[in-house]
Coordinates of C-alpha atoms and ligand atoms in Angstrom, one line a residue:
X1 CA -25.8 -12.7 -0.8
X2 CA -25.7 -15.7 1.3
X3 CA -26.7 -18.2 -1.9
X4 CA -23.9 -16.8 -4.0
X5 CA -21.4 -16.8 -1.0
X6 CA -22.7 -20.9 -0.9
X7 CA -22.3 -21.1 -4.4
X8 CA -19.1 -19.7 -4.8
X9 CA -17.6 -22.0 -2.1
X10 CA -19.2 -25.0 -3.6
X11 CA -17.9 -24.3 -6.8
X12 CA -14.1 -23.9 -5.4
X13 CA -14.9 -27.3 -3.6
X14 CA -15.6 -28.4 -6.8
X15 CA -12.6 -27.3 -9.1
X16 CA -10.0 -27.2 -6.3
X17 CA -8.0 -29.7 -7.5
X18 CA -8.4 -29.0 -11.1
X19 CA -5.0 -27.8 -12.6
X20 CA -5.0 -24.1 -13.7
X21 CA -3.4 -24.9 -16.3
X22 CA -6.0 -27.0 -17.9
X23 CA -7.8 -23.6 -18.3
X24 CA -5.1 -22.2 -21.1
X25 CA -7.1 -25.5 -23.1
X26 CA -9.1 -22.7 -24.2
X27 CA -7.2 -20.4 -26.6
X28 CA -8.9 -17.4 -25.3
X29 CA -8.1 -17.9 -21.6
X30 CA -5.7 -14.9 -20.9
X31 CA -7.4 -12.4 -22.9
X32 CA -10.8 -14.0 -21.4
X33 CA -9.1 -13.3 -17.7
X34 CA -7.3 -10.2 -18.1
X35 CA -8.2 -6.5 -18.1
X36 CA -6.9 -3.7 -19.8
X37 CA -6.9 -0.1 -18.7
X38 CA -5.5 2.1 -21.7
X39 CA -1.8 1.2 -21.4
X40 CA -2.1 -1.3 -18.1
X41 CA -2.3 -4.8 -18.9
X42 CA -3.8 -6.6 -15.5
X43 CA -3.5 -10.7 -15.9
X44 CA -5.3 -12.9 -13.9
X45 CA -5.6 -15.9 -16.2
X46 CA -3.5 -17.9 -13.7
X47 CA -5.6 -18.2 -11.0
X48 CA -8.4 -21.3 -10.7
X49 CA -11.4 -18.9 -11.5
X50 CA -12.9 -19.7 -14.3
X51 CA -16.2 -18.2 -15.9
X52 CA -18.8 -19.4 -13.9
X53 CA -16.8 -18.1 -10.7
X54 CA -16.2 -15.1 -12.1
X55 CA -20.0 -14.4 -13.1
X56 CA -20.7 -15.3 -9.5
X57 CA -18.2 -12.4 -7.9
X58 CA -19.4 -10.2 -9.9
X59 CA -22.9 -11.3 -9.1
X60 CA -21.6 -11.0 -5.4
X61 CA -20.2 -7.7 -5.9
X62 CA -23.7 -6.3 -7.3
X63 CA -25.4 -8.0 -3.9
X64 CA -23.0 -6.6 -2.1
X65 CA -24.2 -2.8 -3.1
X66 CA -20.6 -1.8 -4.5
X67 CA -21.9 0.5 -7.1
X68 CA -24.5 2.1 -4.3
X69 CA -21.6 2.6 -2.2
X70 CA -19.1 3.3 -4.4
X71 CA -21.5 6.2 -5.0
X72 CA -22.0 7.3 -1.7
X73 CA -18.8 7.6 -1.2
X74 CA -17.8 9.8 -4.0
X75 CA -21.2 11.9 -3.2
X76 CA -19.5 12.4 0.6
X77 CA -21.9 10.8 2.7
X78 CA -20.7 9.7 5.6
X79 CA -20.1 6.0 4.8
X80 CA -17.0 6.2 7.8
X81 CA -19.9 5.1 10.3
X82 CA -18.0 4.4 13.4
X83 CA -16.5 8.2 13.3
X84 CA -19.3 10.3 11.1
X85 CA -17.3 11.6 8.5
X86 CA -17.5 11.1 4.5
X87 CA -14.4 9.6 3.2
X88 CA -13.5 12.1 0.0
X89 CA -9.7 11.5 -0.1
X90 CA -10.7 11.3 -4.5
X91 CA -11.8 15.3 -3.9
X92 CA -7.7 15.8 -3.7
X93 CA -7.3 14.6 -7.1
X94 CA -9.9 15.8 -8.5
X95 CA -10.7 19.4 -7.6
X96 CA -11.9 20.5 -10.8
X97 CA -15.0 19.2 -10.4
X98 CA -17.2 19.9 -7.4
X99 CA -17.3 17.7 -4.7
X100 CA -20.1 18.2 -1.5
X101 CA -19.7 17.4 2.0
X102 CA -22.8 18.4 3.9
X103 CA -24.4 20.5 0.8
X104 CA -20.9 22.5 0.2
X105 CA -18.5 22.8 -2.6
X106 CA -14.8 21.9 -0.8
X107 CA -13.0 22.3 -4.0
X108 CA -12.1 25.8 -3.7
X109 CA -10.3 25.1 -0.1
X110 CA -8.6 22.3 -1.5
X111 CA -7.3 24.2 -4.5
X112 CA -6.0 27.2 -2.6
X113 CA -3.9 24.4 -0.4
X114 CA -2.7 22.7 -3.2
X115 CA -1.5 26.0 -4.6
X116 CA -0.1 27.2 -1.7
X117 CA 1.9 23.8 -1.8
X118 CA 2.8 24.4 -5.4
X119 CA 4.2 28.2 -4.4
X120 CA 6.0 26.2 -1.4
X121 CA 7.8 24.0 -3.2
X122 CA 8.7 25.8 -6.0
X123 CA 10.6 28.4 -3.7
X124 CA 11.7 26.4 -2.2
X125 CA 13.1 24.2 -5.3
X126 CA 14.2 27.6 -7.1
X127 CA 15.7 28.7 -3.9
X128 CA 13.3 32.0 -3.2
X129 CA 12.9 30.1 0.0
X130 CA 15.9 30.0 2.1
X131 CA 17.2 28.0 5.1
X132 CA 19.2 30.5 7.8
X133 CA 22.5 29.0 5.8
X134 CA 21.7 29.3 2.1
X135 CA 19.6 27.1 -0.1
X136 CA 17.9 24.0 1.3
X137 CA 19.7 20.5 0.2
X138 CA 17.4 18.5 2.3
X139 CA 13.8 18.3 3.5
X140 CA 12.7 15.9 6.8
X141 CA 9.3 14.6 6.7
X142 CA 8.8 13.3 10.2
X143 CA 5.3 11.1 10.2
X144 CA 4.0 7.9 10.9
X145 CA 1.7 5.4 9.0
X146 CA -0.2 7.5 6.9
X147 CA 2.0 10.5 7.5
X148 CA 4.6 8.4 6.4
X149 CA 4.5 5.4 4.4
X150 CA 2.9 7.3 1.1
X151 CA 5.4 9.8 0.6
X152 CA 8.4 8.0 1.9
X153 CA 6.6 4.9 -0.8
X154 CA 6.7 7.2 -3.7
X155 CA 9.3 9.1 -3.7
X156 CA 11.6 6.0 -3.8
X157 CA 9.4 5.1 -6.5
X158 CA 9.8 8.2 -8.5
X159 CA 13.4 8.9 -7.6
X160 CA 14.2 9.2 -11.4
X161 CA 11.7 12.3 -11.5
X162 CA 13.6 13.7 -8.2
X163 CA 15.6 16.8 -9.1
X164 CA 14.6 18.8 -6.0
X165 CA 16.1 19.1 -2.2
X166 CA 16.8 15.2 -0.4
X167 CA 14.3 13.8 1.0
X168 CA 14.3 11.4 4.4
X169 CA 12.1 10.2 6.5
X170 CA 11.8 9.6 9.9
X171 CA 8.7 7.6 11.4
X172 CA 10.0 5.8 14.7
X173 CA 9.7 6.8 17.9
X174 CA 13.1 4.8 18.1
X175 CA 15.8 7.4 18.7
X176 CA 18.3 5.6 16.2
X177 CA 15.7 6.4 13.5
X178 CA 15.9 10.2 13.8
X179 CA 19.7 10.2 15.0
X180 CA 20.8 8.1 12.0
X181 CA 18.8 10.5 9.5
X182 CA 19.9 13.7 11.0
X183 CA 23.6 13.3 12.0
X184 CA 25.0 13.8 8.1
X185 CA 22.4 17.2 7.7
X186 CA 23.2 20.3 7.9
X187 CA 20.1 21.9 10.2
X188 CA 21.0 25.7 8.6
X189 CA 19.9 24.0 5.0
X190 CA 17.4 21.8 6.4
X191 CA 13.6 21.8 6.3
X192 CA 11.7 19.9 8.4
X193 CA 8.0 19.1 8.0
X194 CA 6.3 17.7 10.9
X195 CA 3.4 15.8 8.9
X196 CA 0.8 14.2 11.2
X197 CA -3.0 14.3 10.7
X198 CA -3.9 14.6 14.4
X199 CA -0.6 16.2 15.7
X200 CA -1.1 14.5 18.4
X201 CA 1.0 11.2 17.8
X202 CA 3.4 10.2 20.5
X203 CA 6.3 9.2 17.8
X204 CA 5.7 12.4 15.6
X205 CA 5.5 15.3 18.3
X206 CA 9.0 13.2 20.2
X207 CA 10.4 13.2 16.7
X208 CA 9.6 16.6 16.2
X209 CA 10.7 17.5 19.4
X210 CA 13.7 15.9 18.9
X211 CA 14.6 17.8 15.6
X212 CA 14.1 21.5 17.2
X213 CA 16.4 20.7 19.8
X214 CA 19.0 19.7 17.2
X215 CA 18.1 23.0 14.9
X216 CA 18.3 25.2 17.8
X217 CA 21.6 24.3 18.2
X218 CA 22.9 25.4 15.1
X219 CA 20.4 28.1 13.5
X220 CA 18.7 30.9 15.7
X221 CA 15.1 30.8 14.4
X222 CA 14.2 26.8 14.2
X223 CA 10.9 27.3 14.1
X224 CA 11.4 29.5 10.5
X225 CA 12.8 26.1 9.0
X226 CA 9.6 23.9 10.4
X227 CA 6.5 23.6 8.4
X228 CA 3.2 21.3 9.0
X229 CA 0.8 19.1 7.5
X230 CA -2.0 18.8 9.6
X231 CA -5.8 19.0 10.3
X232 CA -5.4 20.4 13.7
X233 CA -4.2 24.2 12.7
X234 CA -4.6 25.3 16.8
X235 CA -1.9 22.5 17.6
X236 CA 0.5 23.3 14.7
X237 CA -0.1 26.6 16.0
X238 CA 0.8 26.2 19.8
X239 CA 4.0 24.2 18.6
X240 CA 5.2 27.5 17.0
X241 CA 5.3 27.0 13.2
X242 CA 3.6 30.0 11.3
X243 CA 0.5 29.3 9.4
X244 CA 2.2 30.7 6.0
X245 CA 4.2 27.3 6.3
X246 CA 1.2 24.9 7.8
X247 CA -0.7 23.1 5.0
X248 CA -4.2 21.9 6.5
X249 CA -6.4 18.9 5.2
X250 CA -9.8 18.0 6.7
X251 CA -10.5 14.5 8.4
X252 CA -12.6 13.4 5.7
X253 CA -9.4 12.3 4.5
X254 CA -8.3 8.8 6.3
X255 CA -4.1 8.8 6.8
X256 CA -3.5 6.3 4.8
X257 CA -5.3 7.7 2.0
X258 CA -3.9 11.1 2.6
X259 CA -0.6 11.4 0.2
X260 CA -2.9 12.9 -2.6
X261 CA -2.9 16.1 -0.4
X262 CA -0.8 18.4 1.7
X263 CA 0.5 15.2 3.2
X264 CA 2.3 14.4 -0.1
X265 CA 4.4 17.7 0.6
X266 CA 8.2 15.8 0.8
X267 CA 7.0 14.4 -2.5
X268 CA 6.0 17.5 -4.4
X269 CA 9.1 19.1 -3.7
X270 CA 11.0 16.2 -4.5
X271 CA 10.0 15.5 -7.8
X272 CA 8.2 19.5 -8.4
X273 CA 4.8 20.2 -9.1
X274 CA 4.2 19.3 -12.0
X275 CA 5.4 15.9 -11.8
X276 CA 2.9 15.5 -8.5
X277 CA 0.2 16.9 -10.8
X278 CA 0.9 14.2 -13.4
X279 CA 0.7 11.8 -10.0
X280 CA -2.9 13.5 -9.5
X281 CA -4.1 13.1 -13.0
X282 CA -3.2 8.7 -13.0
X283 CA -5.3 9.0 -9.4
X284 CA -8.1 10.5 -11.3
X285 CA -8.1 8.7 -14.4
X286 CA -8.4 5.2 -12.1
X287 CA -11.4 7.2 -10.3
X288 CA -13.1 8.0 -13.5
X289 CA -12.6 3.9 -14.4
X290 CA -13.9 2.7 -11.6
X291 CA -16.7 4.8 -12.1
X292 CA -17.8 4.3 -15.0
X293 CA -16.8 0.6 -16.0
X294 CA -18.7 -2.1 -16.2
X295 CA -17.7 -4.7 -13.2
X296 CA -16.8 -7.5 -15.8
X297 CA -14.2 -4.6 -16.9
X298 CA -13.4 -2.5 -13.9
X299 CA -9.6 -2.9 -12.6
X300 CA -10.4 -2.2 -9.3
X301 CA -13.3 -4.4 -8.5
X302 CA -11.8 -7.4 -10.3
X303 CA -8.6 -7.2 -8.4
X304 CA -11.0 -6.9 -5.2
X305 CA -12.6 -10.0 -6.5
X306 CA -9.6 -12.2 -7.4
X307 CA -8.5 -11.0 -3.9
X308 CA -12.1 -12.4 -1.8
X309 CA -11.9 -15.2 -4.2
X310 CA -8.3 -16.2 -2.6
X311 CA -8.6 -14.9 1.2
X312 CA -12.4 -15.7 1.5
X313 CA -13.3 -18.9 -0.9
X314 CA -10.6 -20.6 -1.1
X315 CA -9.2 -19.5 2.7
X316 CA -5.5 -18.2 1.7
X317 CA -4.6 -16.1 4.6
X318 CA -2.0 -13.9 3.2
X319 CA -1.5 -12.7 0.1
X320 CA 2.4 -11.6 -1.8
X321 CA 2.8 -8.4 -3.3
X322 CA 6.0 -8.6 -5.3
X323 CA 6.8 -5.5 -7.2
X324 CA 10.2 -6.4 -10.5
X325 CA 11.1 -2.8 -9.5
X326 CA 13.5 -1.9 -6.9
X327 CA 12.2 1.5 -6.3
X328 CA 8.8 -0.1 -4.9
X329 CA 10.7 -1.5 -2.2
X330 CA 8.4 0.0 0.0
X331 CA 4.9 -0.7 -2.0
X332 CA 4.6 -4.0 0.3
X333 CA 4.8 -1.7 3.8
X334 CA 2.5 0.8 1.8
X335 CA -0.4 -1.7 1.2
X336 CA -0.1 -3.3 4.8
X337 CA -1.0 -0.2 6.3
X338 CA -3.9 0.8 3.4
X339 CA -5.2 -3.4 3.1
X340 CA -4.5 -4.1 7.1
X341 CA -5.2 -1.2 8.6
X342 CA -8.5 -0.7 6.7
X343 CA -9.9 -4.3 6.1
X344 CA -8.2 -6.0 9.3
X345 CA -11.7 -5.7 11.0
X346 CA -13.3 -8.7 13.1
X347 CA -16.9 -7.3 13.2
X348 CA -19.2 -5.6 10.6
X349 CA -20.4 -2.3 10.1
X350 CA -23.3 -3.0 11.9
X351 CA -21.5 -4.7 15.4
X352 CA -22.0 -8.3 14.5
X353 CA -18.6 -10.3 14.3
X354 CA -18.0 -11.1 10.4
X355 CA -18.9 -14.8 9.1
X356 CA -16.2 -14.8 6.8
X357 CA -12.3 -13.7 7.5
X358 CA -11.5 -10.4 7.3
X359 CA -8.8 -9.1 4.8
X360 CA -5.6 -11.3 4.4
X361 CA -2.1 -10.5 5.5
X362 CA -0.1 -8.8 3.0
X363 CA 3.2 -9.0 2.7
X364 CA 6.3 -8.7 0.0
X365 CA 9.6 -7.4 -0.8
X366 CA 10.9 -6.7 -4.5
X367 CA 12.2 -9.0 -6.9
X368 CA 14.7 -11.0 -7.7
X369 CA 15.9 -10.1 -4.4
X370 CA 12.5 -12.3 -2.6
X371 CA 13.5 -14.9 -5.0
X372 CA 16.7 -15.7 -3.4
X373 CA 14.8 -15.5 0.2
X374 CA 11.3 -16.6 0.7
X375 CA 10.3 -17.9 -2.9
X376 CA 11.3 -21.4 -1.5
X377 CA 7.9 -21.6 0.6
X378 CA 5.7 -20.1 -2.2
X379 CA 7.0 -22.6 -4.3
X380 CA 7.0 -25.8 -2.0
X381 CA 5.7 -25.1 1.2
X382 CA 2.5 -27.0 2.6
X383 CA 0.4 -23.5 2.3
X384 CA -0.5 -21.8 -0.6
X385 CA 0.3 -17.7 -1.1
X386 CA -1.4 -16.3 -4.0
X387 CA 1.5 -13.7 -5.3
X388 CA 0.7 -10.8 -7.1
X389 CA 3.3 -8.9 -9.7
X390 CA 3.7 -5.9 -10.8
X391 CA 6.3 -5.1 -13.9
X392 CA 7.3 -2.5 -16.2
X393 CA 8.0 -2.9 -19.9
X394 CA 10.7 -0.4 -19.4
X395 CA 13.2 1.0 -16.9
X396 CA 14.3 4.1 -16.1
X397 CA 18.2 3.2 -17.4
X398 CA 18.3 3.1 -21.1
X399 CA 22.3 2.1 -20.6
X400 CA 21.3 -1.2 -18.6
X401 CA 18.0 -2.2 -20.9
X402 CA 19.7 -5.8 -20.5
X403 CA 19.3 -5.8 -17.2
X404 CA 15.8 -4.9 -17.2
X405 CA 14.7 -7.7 -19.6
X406 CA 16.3 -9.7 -17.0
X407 CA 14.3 -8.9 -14.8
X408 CA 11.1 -9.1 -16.8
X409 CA 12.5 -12.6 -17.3
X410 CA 12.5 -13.6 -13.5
X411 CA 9.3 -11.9 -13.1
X412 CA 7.3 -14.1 -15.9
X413 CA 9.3 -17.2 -14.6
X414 CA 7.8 -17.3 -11.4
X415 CA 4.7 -16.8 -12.4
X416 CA 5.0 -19.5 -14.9
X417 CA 6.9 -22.0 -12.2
X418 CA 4.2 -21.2 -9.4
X419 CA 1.5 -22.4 -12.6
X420 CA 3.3 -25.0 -14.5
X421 CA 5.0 -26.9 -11.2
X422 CA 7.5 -29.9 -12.2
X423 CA 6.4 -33.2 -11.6
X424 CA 7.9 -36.3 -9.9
X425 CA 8.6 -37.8 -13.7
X426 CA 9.9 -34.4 -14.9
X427 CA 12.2 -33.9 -11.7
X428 CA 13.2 -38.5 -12.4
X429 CA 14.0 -37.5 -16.4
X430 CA 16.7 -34.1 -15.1
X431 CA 18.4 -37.0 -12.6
X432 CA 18.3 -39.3 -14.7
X433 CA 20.1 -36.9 -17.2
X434 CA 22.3 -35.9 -14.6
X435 CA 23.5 -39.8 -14.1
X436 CA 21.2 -40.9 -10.8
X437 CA 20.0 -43.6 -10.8
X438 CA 18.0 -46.2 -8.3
X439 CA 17.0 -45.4 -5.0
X440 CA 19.4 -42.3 -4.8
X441 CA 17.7 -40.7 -7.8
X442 CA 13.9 -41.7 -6.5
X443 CA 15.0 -40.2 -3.0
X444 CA 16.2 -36.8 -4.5
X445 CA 13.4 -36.4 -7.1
X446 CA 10.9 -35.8 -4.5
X447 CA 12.7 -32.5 -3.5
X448 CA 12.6 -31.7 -6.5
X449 CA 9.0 -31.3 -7.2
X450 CA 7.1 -28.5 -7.6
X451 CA 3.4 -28.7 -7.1
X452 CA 2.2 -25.9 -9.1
X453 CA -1.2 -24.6 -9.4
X454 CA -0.3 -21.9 -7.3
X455 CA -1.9 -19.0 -8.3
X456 CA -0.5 -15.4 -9.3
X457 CA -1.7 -12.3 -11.0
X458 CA 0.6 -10.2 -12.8
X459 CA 0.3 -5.9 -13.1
X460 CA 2.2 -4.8 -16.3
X461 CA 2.6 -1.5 -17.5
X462 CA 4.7 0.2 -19.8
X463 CA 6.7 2.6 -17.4
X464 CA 6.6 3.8 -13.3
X465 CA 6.1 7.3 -14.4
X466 CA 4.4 9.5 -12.0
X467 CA 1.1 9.1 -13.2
X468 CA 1.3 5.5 -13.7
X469 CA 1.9 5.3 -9.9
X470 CA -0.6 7.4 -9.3
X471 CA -3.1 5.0 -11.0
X472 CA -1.5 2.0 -9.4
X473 CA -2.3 3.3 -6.1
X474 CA -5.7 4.5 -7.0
X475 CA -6.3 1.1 -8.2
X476 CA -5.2 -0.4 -4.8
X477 CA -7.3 2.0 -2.8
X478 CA -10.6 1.1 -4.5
X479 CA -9.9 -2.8 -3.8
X480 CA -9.8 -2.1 -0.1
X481 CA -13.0 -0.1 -1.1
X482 CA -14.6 -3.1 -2.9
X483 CA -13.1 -5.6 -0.8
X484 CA -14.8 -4.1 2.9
X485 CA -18.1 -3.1 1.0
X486 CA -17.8 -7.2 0.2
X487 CA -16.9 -8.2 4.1
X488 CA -19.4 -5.6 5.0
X489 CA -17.0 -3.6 7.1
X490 CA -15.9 0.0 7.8
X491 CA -12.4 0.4 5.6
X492 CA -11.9 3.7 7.6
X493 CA -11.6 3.5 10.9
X494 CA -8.7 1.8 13.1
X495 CA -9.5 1.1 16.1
X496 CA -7.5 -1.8 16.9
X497 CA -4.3 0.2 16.8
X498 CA -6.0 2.5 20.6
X499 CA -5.4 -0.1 23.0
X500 CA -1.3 -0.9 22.4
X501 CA -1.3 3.1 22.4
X502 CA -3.2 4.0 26.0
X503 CA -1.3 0.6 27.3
X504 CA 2.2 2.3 26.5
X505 CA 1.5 5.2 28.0
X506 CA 0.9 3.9 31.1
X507 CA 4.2 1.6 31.1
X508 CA 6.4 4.6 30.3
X509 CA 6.1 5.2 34.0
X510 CA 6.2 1.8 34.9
X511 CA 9.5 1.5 33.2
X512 CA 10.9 4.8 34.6
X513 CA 10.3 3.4 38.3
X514 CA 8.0 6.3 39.0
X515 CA 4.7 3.5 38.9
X516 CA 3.9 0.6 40.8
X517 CA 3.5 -2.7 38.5
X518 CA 0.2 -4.2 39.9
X519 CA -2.5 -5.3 38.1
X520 CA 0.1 -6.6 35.4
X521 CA 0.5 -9.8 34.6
X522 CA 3.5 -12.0 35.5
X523 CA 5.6 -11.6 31.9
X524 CA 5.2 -7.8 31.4
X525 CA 6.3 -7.7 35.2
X526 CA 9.3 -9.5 34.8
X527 CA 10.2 -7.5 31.3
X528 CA 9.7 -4.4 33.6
X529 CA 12.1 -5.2 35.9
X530 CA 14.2 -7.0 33.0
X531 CA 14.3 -3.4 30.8
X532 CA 13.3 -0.4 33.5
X533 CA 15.7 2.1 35.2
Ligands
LIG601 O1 -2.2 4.8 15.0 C1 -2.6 4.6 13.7 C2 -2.7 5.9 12.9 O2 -3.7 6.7 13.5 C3 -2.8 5.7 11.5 O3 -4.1 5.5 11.1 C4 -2.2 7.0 11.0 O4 -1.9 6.9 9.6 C5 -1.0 7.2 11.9 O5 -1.5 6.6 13.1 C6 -0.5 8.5 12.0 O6 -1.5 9.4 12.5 P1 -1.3 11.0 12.5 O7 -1.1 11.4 11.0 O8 -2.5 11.6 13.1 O9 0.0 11.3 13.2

């Protein structure tokens, strides 16, 4: 692996400052760099790797063992070292075929929860299920991270599918997060779902604390209007919601992988079941892909390799995710907890601290809106942010079809400005046009330049239908996959979020005045006294 890692960077040394855009000399570039998955068009013509990188990723990705793995992991070994367990989050959308963890079949478990889910939310939809005042309006998934972000991600993203009860979500342990969200409800037609994997989570069990104080002042039974999603059935238990309404999942399943399962609840009965279904069935056509694909045509491990090709070769450190679709505000917050969380790892699987960088920072917000806030840096900052699109053909809002090829106009603009650039004689000729002339025109061209040769990728797809999100986020899961088997780390553990978690525990007293402050540094001591009772 080492000779190809060498290889690789010597090549980018090589054709770093050659202009992408000398590539598209070759009539065949774009449908040479981009990959097709039935009705998904993936583009990744504009970026600097050219054919003898890309043989050498892929060679990489062979050296690396991703087939072995990607194996193992779909066999449910226990590839999650650090913690023992198999990581089978797939078996969720895929439980018509079996699936073994330690020599056993868990399909039939997971179809009896899934069904139980369906009954759920269909009484609940069709109004067999009743709050203690009438018909539920509103459901309250309270969750954090993985409990969280996937649900509260897609059912923005599927709102035009949405034609059950309202659905909000509250994550923060901030009490302005849970007072905001429940002060317009009605708690005798609310639901609330207490959705954590552990239930154990400081934020979640406060949250959910929280909420049965403000149901028991309005309805006599709260706990009849509570249900759970959880892997720890004895704590679900001892907080008083009745097992008919607690959905369990097993900890082969990694929170931020979870939303496949019960811990897509909110979303089921958002959109119904058999919309969520439709969600499975894009998560298993993805799994069947990467499967079964060649690498040179396999979504998932290309976009992992465009990816180490930016964060490791050519030493990027963040990359952009910037959806054209307002209703995947929240994919950007989605991927930072499932790229972050999974490949933001300074040592290996086997203890020794990694060579290379771990995964890059992801960020993003939709466009146009980004365009009219941070776009100025990726266009002419000093550092380079490879930006990754995603776009539909089509909206949901036949009546405003204008708008929408607006949009897809912005969208292939900036790829097209972050490639093409404008040089200094392009940005003279537009003064000169404009009248400037002499040393006032030479000084304002140079703002006006746009180095280019930035590099961007671009998702298209015909529609954000339920299953087409469902392969989208398939898709992003198995980069992480391919991306840590690459870096040779775990993708499924987390332990760099423990140490914030046992150090705010111990300042809660601090702050309350009940704990002396020794042994903390001079700062923290002075914000103690600064914020404490
Ligand atoms: O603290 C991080 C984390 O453990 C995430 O990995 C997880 O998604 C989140 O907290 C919530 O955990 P739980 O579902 O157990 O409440």
């Amino acid at each position: 692996m080492k000779q190809i890692w060498q290889a690789l960077k010597a090549h980018q040394q090589a054709v770093e400052h050659r202009p992408i855009l000398d590539l598209f000399a070759d009539p065949r570039r774009a449908e040479s760099f981009s990959t097709r998955l039935d009705d998904m068009l993936f583009d990744w013509s504009k970026t600097n790797i050219d054919h003898t990188a890309r043989d050498l990723l892929i060679d990489l990705a062979g050296a690396a063992g991703v087939s072995q793995k990607r194996d193992a992991m779909f066999a449910g070994r226990k590839i999650n070292e650090t913690e023992g367990r198999a990581v089978l989050h797939t078996a969720l959308r895929n439980m018509d075929r079996p699936v073994l963890v330690e020599g056993q079949d868990v399909t039939a478990g997971l179809r009896e929860t899934h069904a139980r889910m369906q009954a759920f939310a269909h009484d609940l939809r069709e109004g067999r299920f009743t709050g203690q005042g009438g018909r539920i309006t509103d459901v309250v998934n309270i969750g954090i991270g993985g409990s969280d972000l996937g649900p509260a991600m897609a059912c923005l993203a599927l709102a035009p599918y949405a034609d059950g009860p309202r659905c909000h979500f509250v994550s923060n342990v901030d009490g302005a997060h849970i007072h905001d969200t429940l002060k317009d409800l009605d708690p005798a037609t609310t639901l609330v779902i207490v959705a954590s994997k552990t239930f154990t989570t400081i934020e979640t069990m406060t949250n959910a604390e929280t909420a049965r104080r403000w149901m028991e002042r309005r309805v006599a039974n709260p706990a009849a209007q509570f249900a759970a999603v959880s892997t720890a059935a004895d704590r679900t238990a001892a907080f008083g919601i009745d097992a008919s309404r607690v959905f369990g999942f097993e900890d082969w399943v990694g929170g931020r992988y979870s939303m496949w399962g019960p811990i897509g609840l909110s979303l089921m009965i958002a959109i119904g079941p058999e919309d969520f279904d439709a969600f499975l069935s894009g998560g298993a056509a993805m799994d069947r892909h990467f499967r079964e694909a060649p690498f040179a045509e396999n979504l998932p491990v290309l976009l992992a390799l465009v990816g180490i090709w930016h964060n490791q070769i050519c030493g990027h450190a963040t990359r952009a995710v910037l959806p054209y679709d307002q209703r995947l505000a929240r994919l950007p917050a989605y991927l930072q907890q499932l790229e972050m969380e999974s490949n933001g790892k300074r040592v290996a699987m086997d203890g020794h601290e990694l060579a290379l960088h771990s995964g890059p920072i992801v960020w993003g917000e939709p466009g146009t809106n980004g365009q009219h806030a941070f776009y100025q840096l990726i266009h002419q900052g000093t550092r380079v942010v490879p930006c990754e699109f995603l776009v539909a053909r089509d909206g949901h809002e036949p009546d405003l079809a204008h708008q929408h090829l607006l949009l897809v106009s912005n969208c292939l603009a900036q790829s097209e400005a972050l490639l093409r650039g404008r040089s200094l004689d392009e940005a003279r000729a537009i003064l000169a046009k404009k009248g400037l002339t002499g040393t006032e025109l030479e000084r304002q061209a140079r703002h006006r330049v746009f180095p280019g040769n930035r590099p961007s990728t671009t998702l298209a797809y015909p529609k954000l239908t339920p299953a087409m999100l469902g392969r989208i986020i398939a898709l992003y899961e198995h980069r992480v996959f391919v991306e840590g088997v690459i870096l040779g780390i775990n993708s499924y553990d987390q332990w760099g979020v423990e140490l914030g978690k046992e150090l705010a525990l111990a300042l809660q007293p601090m702050l309350e005045g009940r704990a002396g402050t020794e042994g903390k540094d001079g700062s923290t001591r002075q914000l103690i006294d600064f914020l404490g009772r």
